[in-house]
């Protein structure tokens, strides 16, 4: 095993699910978290309240980024908002051998990261329904698979690294596939984030409830049309029927899930909206393409963020 | 005084403010309300917690529409949703001499009413910031003036009726003007409803807070552009600068106000959204004009309504 020392950078629900699955199988995993969460995880362990099991997993946690000096693999799971700052902070700490796997939403993070850091960095498209309850409990509602790949030209070393990553996760019960078209897979995931996250956040409503409104089904379709126009300009070809199937899969496999945007707003935290619908709006401006439906939900989430005390 | 017997049909905040101002000056006013509210008003009076005074006004109230048989003037202040049903119910009760003044939002109510009932019906454009607290307390936050007029060709009788209405209100401290261009005034009010109501409702946020978000200022501008296109097709000419001034006046004179849409949603009641942004969307479809910004906020309010148990 080439990835002896694993670090989870950003101990939210996604980080705790995938890091927790490794820790549960006795891999050497350290969670980098805010002091309060790090203390709770060290003292009482990570409670994994999963669909298939409910266990308390003994884990290591730290708030000290200098711990990363011996990292082999970093699961990057900070919010998109924090990517730039976090990578700038670890730039001089992280050993050059360390491999980074971004488990983040949106399509902008890896581009941001490669501008800051020279380590190999791979994309993971994450499908998991999970949320944090309190400081140390991760509640898993369903799914939990990874698609991984390299956004740039893939060297033999990259192939080997990705193979190792898939092996690592596969052995602990996390289906992990090396996807040949990872950029397209990222955009498909990004699409469902744009379709569901903001609206779920605005209404504090689950995916299954959302799509009971015919007006919302129409709204999601309009968001999707704008999205596909922008995706095509970014050289990502997704057909409308593929897109609607992807949206539909989320609405039917994650019925009771509320989005991370909804969770952030409910907790009085800033959201990733600038990296979701806001990123489509930004690209729309660059390309001179109108994106009113994305713009509307982006504006409303920004307004809700402005109410956070 | 030709309007001896006044009935307030729909004892919400608007009905209670204007009916209350008349009752306070010892006019013969009866509030038609749901049984619970009628009982509270009869037993304990209407509490008017106004900017200029705070009084409990003894009033008459009833849930029985047959009371309207001796009406001289009806202040129609039911929600737009209830216009058709209510007028159908009172059609055979209301004496032909009775005059109706619609204090309602939107621009569709009078058209609906004239299809059902033959009594003279006039439009009032209402600017008042008020809300109900519990069953019998009307909290007044500011303003409280009326613009009244006739939507059809105005006969001498109409002129006299409107003059009497202005006199009636003027004498009790409610500024009331006979507006020569009432249709345009209605559309200007309708504009600010479309600009503010839905967004205030979606965010449960005051007008003053809303416009602190630059994204929301832009969103309101886009709603306004679509609105003006539709208004022009309905033969109502409003310039963009007039429209922005009207929006701005609301944001600055009603800083702490939340919309009736917000109040309805907070109380778990259906809103008038189909008569506000939903009406613009409907006209947009008729005229083949895209109205994405109105459509978005309409869809989100419909989704929130769908969550009412």
Coordinates of C-alpha atoms in Angstrom, one line a residue, chain B residues 30 49 53 88-89 121 183 191 193-194 211 231 248-249 252 255 280 298:
Chain B
X30 CA -69.2 45.9 10.0
X49 CA -51.6 49.8 17.2
X53 CA -52.1 56.3 18.1
X88 CA -70.4 34.7 -6.2
X89 CA -71.7 34.2 -2.7
X121 CA -66.9 48.7 -8.5
X183 CA -55.1 51.8 -14.2
X191 CA -45.0 46.4 -10.0
X193 CA -45.7 43.9 -5.4
X194 CA -43.9 41.9 -8.1
X211 CA -32.0 45.6 -1.0
X231 CA -47.4 46.3 -19.0
X248 CA -37.0 52.6 -4.5
X249 CA -39.7 54.5 -2.7
X252 CA -37.0 53.5 1.6
X255 CA -37.7 49.5 5.4
X280 CA -47.0 38.3 -15.2
X298 CA -43.2 32.4 -8.6

